Short mmCIF file of C-alpha atoms and ligand atoms in Angstrom, two decimals:
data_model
loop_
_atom_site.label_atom_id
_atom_site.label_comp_id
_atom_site.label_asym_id
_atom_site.label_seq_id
_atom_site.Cartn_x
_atom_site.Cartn_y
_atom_site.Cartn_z
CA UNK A 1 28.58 28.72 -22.15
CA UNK A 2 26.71 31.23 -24.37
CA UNK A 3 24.27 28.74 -25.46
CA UNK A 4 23.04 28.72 -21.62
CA UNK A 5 21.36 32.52 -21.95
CA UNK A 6 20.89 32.38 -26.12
CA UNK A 7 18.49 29.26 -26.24
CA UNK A 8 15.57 30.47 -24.31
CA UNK A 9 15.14 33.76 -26.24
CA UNK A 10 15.44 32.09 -29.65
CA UNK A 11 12.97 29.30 -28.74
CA UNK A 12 10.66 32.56 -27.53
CA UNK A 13 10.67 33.97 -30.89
CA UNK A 14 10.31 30.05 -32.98
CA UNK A 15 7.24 30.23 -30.56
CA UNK A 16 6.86 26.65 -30.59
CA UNK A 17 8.36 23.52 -29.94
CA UNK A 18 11.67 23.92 -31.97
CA UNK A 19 11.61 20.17 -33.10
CA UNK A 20 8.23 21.34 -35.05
CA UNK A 21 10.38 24.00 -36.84
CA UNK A 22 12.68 22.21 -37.64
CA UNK A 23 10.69 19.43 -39.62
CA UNK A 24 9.37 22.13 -41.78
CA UNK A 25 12.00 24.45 -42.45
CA UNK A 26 13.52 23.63 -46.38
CA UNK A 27 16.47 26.18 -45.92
CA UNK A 28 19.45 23.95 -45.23
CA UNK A 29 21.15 26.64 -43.30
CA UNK A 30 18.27 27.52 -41.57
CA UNK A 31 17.51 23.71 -40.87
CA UNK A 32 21.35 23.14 -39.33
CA UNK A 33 21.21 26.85 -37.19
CA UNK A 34 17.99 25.22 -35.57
CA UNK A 35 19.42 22.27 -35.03
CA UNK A 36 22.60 23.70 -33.41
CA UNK A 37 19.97 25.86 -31.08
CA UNK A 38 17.70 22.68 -30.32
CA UNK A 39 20.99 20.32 -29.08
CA UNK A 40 22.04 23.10 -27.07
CA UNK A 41 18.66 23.53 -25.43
CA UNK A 42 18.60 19.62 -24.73
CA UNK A 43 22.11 19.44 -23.06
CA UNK A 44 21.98 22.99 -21.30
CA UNK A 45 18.11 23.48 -19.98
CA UNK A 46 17.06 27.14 -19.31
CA UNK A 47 19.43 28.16 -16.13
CA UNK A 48 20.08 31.63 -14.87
CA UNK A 49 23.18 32.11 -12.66
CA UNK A 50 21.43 34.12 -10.07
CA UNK A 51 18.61 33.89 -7.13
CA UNK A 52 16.07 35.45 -6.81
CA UNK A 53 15.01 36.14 -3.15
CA UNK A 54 12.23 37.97 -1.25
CA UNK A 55 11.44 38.89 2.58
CA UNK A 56 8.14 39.68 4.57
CA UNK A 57 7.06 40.18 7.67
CA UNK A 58 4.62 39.98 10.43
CA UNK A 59 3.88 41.48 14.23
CA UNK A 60 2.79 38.64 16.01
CA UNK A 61 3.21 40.25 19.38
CA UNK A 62 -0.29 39.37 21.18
CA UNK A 63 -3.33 41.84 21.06
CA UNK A 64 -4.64 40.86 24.24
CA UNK A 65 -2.56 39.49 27.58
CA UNK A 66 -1.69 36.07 27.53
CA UNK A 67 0.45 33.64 29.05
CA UNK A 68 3.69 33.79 28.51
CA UNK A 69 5.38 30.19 27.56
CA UNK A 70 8.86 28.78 28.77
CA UNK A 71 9.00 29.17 32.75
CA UNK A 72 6.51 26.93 34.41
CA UNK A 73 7.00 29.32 37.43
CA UNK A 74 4.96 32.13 36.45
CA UNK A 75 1.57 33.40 37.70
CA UNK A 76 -0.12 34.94 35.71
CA UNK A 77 -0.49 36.14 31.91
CA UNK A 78 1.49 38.91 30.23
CA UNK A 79 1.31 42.41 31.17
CA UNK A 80 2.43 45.03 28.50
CA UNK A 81 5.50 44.29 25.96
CA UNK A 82 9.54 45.22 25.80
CA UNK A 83 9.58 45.20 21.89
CA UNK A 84 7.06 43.56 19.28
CA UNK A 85 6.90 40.14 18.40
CA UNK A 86 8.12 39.19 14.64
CA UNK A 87 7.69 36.51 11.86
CA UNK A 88 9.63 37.15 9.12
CA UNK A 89 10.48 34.79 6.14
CA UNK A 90 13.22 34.48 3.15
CA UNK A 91 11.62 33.29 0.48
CA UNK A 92 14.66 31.60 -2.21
CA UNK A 93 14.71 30.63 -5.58
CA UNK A 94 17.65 29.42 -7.44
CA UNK A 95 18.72 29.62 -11.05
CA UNK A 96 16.26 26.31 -12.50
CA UNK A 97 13.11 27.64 -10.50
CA UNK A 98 13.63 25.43 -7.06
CA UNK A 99 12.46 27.20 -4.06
CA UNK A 100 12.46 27.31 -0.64
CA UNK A 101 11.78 29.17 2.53
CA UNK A 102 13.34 29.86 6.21
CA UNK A 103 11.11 31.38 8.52
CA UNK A 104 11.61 32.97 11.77
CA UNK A 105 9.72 33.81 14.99
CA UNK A 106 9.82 35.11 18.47
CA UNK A 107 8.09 32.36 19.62
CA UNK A 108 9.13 29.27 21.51
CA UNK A 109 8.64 26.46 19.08
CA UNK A 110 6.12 24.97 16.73
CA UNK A 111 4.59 22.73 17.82
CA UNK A 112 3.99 19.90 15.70
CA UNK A 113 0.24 20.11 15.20
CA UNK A 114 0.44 23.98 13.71
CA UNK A 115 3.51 23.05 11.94
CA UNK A 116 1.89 20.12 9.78
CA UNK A 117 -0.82 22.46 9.12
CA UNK A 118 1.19 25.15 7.90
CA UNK A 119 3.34 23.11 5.92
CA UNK A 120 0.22 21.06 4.53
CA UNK A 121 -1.66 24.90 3.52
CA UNK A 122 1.93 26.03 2.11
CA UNK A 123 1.99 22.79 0.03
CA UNK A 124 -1.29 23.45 -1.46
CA UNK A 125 -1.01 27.14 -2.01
CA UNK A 126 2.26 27.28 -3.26
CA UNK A 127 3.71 23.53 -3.98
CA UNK A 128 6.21 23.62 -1.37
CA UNK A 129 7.46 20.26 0.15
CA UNK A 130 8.83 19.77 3.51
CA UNK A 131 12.12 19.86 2.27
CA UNK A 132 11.64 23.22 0.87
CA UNK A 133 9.88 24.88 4.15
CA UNK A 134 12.55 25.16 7.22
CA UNK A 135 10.26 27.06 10.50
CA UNK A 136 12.54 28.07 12.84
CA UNK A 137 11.14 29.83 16.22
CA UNK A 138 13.53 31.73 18.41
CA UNK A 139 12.59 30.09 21.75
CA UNK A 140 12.27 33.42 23.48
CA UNK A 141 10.71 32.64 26.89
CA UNK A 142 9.24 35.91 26.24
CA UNK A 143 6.74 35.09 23.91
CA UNK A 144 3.30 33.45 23.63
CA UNK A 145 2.02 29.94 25.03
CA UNK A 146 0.64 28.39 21.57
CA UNK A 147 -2.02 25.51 21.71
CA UNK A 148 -0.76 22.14 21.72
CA UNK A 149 2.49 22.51 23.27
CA UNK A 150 3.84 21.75 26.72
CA UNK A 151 -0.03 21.70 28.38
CA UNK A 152 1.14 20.35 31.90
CA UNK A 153 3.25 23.25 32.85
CA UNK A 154 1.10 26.04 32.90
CA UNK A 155 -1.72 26.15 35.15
CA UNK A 156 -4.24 27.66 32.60
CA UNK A 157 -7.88 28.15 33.19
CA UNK A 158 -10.58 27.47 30.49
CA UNK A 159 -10.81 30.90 29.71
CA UNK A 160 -6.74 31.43 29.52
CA UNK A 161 -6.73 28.35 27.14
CA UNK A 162 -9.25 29.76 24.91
CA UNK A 163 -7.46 32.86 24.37
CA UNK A 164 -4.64 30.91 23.49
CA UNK A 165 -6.06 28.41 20.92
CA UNK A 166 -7.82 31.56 19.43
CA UNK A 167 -3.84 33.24 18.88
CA UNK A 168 -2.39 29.80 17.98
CA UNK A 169 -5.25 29.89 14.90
CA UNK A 170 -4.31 33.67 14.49
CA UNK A 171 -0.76 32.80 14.42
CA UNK A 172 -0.79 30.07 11.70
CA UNK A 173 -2.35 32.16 9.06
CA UNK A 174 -0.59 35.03 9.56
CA UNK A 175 2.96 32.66 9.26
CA UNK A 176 0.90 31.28 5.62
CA UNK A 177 0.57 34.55 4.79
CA UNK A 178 3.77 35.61 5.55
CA UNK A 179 5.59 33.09 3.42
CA UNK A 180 3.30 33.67 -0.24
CA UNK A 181 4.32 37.78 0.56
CA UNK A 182 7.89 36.56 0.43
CA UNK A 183 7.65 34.97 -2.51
CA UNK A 184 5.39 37.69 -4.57
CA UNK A 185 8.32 40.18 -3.37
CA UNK A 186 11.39 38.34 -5.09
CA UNK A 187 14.18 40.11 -6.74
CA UNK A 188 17.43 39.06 -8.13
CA UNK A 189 20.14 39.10 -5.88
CA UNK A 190 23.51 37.44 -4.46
CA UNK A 191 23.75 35.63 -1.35
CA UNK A 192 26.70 34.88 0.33
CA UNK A 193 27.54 33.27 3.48
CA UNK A 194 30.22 32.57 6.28
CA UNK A 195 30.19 31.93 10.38
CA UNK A 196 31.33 34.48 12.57
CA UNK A 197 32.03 34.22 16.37
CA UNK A 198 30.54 35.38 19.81
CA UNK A 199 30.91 33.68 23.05
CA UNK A 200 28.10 34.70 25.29
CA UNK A 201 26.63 31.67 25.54
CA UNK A 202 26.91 29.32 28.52
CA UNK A 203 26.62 25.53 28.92
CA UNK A 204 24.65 25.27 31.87
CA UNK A 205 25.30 21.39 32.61
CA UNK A 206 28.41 21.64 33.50
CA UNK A 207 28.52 25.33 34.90
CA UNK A 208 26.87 26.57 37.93
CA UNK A 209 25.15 29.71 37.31
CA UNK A 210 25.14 30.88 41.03
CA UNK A 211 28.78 30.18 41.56
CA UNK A 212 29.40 31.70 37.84
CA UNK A 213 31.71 34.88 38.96
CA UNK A 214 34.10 32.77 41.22
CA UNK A 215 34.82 30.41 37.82
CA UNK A 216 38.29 31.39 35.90
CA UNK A 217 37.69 28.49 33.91
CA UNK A 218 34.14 27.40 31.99
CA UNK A 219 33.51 24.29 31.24
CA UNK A 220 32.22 22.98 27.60
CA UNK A 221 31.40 21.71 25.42
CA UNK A 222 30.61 25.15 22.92
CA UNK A 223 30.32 26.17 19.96
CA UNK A 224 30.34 29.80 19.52
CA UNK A 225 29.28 30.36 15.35
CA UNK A 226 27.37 33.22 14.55
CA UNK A 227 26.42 31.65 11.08
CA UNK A 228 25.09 34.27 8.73
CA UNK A 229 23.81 34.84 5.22
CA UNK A 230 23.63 38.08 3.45
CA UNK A 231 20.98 38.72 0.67
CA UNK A 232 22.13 41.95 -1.58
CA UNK A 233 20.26 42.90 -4.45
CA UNK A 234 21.48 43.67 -8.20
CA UNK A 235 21.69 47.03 -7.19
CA UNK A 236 23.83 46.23 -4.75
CA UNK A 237 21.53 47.18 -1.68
CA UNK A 238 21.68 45.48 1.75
CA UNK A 239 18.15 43.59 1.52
CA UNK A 240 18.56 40.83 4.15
CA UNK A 241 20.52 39.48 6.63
CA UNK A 242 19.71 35.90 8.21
CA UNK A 243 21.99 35.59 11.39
CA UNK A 244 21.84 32.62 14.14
CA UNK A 245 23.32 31.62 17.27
CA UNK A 246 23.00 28.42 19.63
CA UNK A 247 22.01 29.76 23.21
CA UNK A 248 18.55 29.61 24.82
CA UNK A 249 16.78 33.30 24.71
CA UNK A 250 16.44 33.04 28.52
CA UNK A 251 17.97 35.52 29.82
CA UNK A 252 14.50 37.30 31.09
CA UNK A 253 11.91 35.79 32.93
CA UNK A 254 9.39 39.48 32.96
CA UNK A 255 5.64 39.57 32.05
CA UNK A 256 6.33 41.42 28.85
CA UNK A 257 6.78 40.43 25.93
CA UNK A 258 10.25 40.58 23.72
CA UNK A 259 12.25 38.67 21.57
CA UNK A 260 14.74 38.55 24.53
CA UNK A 261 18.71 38.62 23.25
CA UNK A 262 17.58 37.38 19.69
CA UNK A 263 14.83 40.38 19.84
CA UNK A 264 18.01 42.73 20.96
CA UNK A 265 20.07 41.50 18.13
CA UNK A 266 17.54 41.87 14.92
CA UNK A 267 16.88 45.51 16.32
CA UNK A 268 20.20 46.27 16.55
CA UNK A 269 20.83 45.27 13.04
CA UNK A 270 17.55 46.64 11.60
CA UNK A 271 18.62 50.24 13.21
CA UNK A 272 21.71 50.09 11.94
CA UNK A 273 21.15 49.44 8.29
CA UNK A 274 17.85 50.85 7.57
CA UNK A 275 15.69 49.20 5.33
CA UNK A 276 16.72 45.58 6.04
CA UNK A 277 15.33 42.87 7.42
CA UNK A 278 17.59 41.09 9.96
CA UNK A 279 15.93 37.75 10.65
CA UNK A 280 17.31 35.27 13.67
CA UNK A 281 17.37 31.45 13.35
CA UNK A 282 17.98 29.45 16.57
CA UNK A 283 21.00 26.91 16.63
CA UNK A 284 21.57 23.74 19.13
CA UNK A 285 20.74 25.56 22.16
CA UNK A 286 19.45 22.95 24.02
CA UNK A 287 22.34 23.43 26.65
CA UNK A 288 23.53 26.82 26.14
CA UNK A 289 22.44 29.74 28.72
CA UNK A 290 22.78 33.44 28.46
CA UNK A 291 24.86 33.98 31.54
CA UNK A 292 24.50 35.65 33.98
CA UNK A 293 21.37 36.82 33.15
CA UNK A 294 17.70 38.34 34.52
CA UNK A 295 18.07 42.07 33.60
CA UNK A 296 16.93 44.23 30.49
CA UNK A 297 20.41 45.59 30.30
CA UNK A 298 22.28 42.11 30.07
CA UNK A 299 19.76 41.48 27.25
CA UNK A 300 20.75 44.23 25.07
CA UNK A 301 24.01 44.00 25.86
CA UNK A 302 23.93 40.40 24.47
CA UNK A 303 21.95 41.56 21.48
CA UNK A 304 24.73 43.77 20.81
CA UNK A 305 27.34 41.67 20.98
CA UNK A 306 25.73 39.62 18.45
CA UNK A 307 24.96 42.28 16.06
CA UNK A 308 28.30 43.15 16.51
CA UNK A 309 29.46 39.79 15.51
CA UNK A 310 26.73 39.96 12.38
CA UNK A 311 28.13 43.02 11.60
CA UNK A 312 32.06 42.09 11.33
CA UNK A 313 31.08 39.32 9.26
CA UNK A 314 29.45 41.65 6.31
CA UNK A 315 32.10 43.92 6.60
CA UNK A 316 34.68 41.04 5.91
CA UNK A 317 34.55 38.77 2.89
CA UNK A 318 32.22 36.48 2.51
CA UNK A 319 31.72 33.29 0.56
CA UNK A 320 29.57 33.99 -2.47
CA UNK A 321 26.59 31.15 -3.12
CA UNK A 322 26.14 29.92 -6.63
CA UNK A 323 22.47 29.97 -7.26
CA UNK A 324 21.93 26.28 -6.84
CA UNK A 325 19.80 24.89 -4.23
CA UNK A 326 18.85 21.26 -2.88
CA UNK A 327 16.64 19.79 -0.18
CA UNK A 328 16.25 17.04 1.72
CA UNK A 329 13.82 16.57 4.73
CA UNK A 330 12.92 13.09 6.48
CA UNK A 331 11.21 12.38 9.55
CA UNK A 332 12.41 9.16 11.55
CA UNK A 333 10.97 7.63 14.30
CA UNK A 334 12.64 8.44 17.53
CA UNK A 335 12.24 5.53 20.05
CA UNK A 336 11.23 5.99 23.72
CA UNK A 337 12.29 3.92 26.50
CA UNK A 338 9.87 1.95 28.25
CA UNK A 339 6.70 4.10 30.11
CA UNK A 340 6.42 4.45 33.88
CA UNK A 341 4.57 2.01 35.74
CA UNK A 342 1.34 2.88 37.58
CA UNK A 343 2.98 2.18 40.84
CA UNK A 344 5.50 4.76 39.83
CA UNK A 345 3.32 7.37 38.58
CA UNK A 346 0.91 7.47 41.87
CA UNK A 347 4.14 7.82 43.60
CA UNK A 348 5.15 10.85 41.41
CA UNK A 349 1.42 12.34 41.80
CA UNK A 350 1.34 12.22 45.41
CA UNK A 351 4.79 13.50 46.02
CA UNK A 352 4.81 16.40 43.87
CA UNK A 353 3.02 19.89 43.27
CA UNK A 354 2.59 21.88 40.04
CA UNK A 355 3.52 20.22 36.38
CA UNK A 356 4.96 16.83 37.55
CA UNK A 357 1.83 16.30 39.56
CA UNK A 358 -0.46 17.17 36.15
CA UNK A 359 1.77 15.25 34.19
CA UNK A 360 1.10 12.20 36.87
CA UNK A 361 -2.51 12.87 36.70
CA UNK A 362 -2.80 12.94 32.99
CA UNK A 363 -0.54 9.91 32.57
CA UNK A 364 -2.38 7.75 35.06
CA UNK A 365 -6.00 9.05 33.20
CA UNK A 366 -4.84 7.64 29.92
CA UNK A 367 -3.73 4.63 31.65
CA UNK A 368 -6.60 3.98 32.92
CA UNK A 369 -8.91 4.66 29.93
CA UNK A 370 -6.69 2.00 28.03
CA UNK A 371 -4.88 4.10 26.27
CA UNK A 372 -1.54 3.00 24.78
CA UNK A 373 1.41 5.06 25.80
CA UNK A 374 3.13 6.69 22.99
CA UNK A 375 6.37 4.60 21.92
CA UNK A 376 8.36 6.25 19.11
CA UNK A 377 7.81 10.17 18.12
CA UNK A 378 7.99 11.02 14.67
CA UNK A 379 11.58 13.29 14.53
CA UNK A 380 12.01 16.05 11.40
CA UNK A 381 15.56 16.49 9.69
CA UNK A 382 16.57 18.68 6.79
CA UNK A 383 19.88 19.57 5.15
CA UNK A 384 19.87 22.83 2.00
CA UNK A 385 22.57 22.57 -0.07
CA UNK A 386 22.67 26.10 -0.57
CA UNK A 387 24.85 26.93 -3.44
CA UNK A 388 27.65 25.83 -1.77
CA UNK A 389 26.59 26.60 1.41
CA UNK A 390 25.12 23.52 3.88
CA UNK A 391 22.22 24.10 6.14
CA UNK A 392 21.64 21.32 8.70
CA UNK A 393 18.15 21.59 10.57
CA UNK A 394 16.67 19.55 13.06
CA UNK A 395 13.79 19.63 15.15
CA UNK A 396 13.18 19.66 19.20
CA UNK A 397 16.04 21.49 21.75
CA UNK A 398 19.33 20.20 20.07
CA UNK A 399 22.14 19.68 22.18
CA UNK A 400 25.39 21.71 21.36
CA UNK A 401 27.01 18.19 21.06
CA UNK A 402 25.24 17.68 17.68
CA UNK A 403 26.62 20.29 16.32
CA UNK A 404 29.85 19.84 16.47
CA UNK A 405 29.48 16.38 15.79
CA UNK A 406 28.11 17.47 12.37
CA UNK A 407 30.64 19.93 12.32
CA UNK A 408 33.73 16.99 12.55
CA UNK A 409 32.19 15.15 9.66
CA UNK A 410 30.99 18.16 7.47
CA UNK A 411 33.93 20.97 8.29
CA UNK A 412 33.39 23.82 10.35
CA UNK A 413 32.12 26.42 7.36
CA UNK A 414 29.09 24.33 7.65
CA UNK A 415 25.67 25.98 9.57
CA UNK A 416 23.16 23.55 12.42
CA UNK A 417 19.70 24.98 12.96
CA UNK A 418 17.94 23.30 15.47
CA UNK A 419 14.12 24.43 16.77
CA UNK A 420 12.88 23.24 13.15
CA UNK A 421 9.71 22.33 12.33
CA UNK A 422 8.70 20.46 15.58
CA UNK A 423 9.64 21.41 18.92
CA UNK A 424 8.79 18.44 20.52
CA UNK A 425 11.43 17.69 23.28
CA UNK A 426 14.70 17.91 24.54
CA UNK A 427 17.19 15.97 21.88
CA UNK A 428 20.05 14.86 24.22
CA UNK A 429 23.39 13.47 23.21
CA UNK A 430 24.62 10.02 24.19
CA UNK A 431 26.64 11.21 26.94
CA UNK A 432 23.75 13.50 28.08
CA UNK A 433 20.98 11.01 28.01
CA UNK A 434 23.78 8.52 29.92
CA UNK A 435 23.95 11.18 32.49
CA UNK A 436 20.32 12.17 32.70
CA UNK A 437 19.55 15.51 34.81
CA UNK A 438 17.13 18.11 32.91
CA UNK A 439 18.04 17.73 29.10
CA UNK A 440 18.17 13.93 29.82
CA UNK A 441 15.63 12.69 31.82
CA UNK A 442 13.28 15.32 33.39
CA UNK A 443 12.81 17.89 31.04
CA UNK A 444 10.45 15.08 29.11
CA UNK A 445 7.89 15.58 31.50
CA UNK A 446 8.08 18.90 30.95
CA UNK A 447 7.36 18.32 27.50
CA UNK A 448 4.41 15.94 28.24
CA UNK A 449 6.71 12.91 26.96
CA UNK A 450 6.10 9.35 28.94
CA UNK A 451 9.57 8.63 29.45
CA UNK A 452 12.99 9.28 28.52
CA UNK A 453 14.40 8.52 24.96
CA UNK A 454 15.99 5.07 23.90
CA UNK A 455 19.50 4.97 24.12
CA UNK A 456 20.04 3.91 20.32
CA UNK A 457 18.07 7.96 19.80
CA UNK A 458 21.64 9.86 18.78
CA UNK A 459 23.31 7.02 16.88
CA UNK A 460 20.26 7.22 14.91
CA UNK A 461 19.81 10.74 14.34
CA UNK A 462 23.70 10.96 12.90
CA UNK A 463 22.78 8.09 11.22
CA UNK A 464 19.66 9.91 9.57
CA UNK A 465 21.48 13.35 9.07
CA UNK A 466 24.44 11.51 7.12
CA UNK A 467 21.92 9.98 4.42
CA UNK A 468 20.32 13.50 4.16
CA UNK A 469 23.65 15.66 3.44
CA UNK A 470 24.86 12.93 1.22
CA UNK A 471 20.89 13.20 -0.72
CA UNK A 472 21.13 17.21 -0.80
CA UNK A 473 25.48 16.63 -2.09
CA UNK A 474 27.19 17.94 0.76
CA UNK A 475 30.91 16.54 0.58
CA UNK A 476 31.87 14.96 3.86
CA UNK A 477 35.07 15.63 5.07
CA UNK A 478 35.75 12.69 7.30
ZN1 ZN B 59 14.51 25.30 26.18
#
């Protein structure tokens, strides 16, 4: 309706509250033409059909050499780089004002410590909620160790581990910084969306990567989406593309640092449209490899494929987003099962070298000192309702399972993010935490965990993610 883009103007030029005017106008067809103008500006508030959207961003790759985070099996700290390191954000605004932000990183996660503090800063700087702020990070194992985060499986000295808190500090405001450029730099444009498809990744449960060339047959369960969003401006430019896949960035384990595949990939589509910013959002990689794997060349080739995938879904058609935008974020708390005994965890110290025996140590030290064990971890969740496109976030190393869980009840247009906000653990499936193996069981040690999750952990994630797309109005479809 007309009245939609007429009301604001003419209530600039009354220069007051309308109401006001009206009371004192004598002019009877003056009085009704400001009453026709004031109804219309109560049932149709000030709403402009597009977004507005702005991108920034940030080398993070290290000044100095410093561990590199992921593999518990290297030696020493990082000797000269691949590529650079990136941050990069899309800041979003929709046609009443609401905002939010994705940002991504080559790094392996946030960890939940630099995360609240981001999140807390970008509240007070800028009045963002949780809902509104989704931090995604890659999980290249080529990228930095970051305080806080997985502290039994790298054997760090004190001077290592001061380098590293010193970056993590670094890191954060330069990430705070990152996401108020965004915002300064919006411009109108359209945004449109739709999943493409590449089929690199691997699950590694149920394949066996050193029997991989005699398979004819891999196993599942996959889901291959390249889910992408492209950001045009009114001129019609290319200004950003926001691309994602679910499959671990593992498929180097150098000293230098890259972005691995993911790094590959945003290159790729940076060098082929210049002047955009390609930005990559990890999906439910939790058990999806890059296989086979372990050279430079298999990385690029991988990054190509995706790009490639990226690429055939701007040149087809695309959905385009109305510019309307809801959030919803909650945080639920995850039960664990119950903690190992001391007789067990003396038996774990003595038997083994390396992290399990520092995770022993460190257990049985708290233990001692009287300190409880920790019983239920505090789990994020988001959905964005983006125009009409859903976004469904999670934090920690999502299984693929979740996915297309979410996929069954939402319809397969929609887009899973996982590595959000917290990357705290492993989040298996039922059937996964049933079976146990890395994702299940061990890989919680890894993470510094006590034990392994409750069983009742999926039921109440879907449980969680349901309420959240039904808050933010995306339709389920069964
Ligand atoms: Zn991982």
């Amino acid at each position: 309706m007309k009245a939609i883009t007429i009301s604001p103007q003419i209530m600039t030029v009354s220069g007051g509250n309308p109401l006001k005017t009206v009371r004192h106008r004598s002019h009877k067809r003056s009085s009704y033409l400001w009453i026709v103008i004031l109804l219309s500006s109560i049932a149709l508030p000030a709403r402009s059909q597009t977004w507005k959207a702005g991108v920034a961003t940030v080398r993070i790759t290290p000044g100095e050499s410093l561990w590199l985070a992921g593999y518990a099996s290297r030696t020493h700290a990082s000797d000269g780089k691949l590529h650079d390191l990136w941050a990069k954000a899309l800041a979003l605004e929709d046609g009443t004002g609401q905002k939010a932000v994705l940002v991504t990183s080559d790094i392996l996660g946030f960890p939940k410590a630099m995360s609240d503090r981001i999140r807390s800063r970008l509240n007070s700087q800028l009045g963002l909620s949780k809902a509104q702020i989704m931090l995604n990070s890659s999980h290249t194992h080529s990228g930095p160790v970051l305080a806080y985060a997985l502290q039994d499986i790298y054997p760090l000295d004190a001077g290592e581990q001061a380098k590293i808190d010193r970056y993590a500090r670094w890191l954060e405001d330069q990430i705070v910084a990152l996401v108020g450029a965004a915002f300064r730099q919006r411009e109108p444009v359209t945004l449109s969306a739709q999943n493409g498809v590449t089929r690199f990744q691997v699950n590694r449960r149920n394949n066996q990567e050193a029997t991989l060339r005699q398979q004819t047959e891999l196993r599942g369960p996959n889901d291959y989406a390249v889910p992408v969003i492209k950001v045009v401006t009114a001129t019609g430019k290319l200004k950003a593309i926001a691309f994602g896949y679910a499959c671990h960035p593992t498929v180097l384990d150098l000293y230098q640092w890259s972005g691995d595949y993911a790094g590959f990939a945003q290159l790729e589509l940076e060098k082929e449209h210049p002047g955009v910013t390609a930005l990559f959002f990890q999906g439910a990689a939790g058990d999806q490899n890059p296989l086979p794997r372990r050279t430079v060349s298999l990385a690029r080739q991988y990054g190509r494929e995706l790009a490639a995938a990226v690429d055939r879904v701007l040149d087809e058609p695309m959905r385009t987003l109305p510019a309307q935008l809801r959030t919803a974020y909650s945080e639920i708390d995850l039960p664990l099962s119950a903690p190992p005994t001391e007789a067990e965890l003396t038996k774990i110290e003595s038997e083994n070298e390396g992290y399990l025996k520092r995770w022993a140590t460190r257990m049985r030290a708290d233990q001692k000192q009287g300190k409880p064990f920790m019983t239920h971890y505090p789990y994020p969740m988001q959905v964005w309702q983006l125009g009409n496109q859903p976004i469904f976030s999670f934090g920690g190393e999502l299984v693929i399972q979740y996915a297309i869980d979410c996929k069954k009840r939402f319809g397969p247009d929609i887009f899973v993010v996982g590595y959000a906000n917290d990357v705290m653990g492993y989040i298996p499936s039922a059937t996964i935490l049933q079976e146990g193996g890395y994702e299940g069981a061990s890989s919680q040690m890894v993470y510094g965990l006590p034990s392994r999750w409750a069983p009742s952990v999926p039921g109440l994630i879907d449980q969680e993610i349901n309420r959240l797309a039904e808050q933010a109005g995306v339709p389920r479809q069964n």
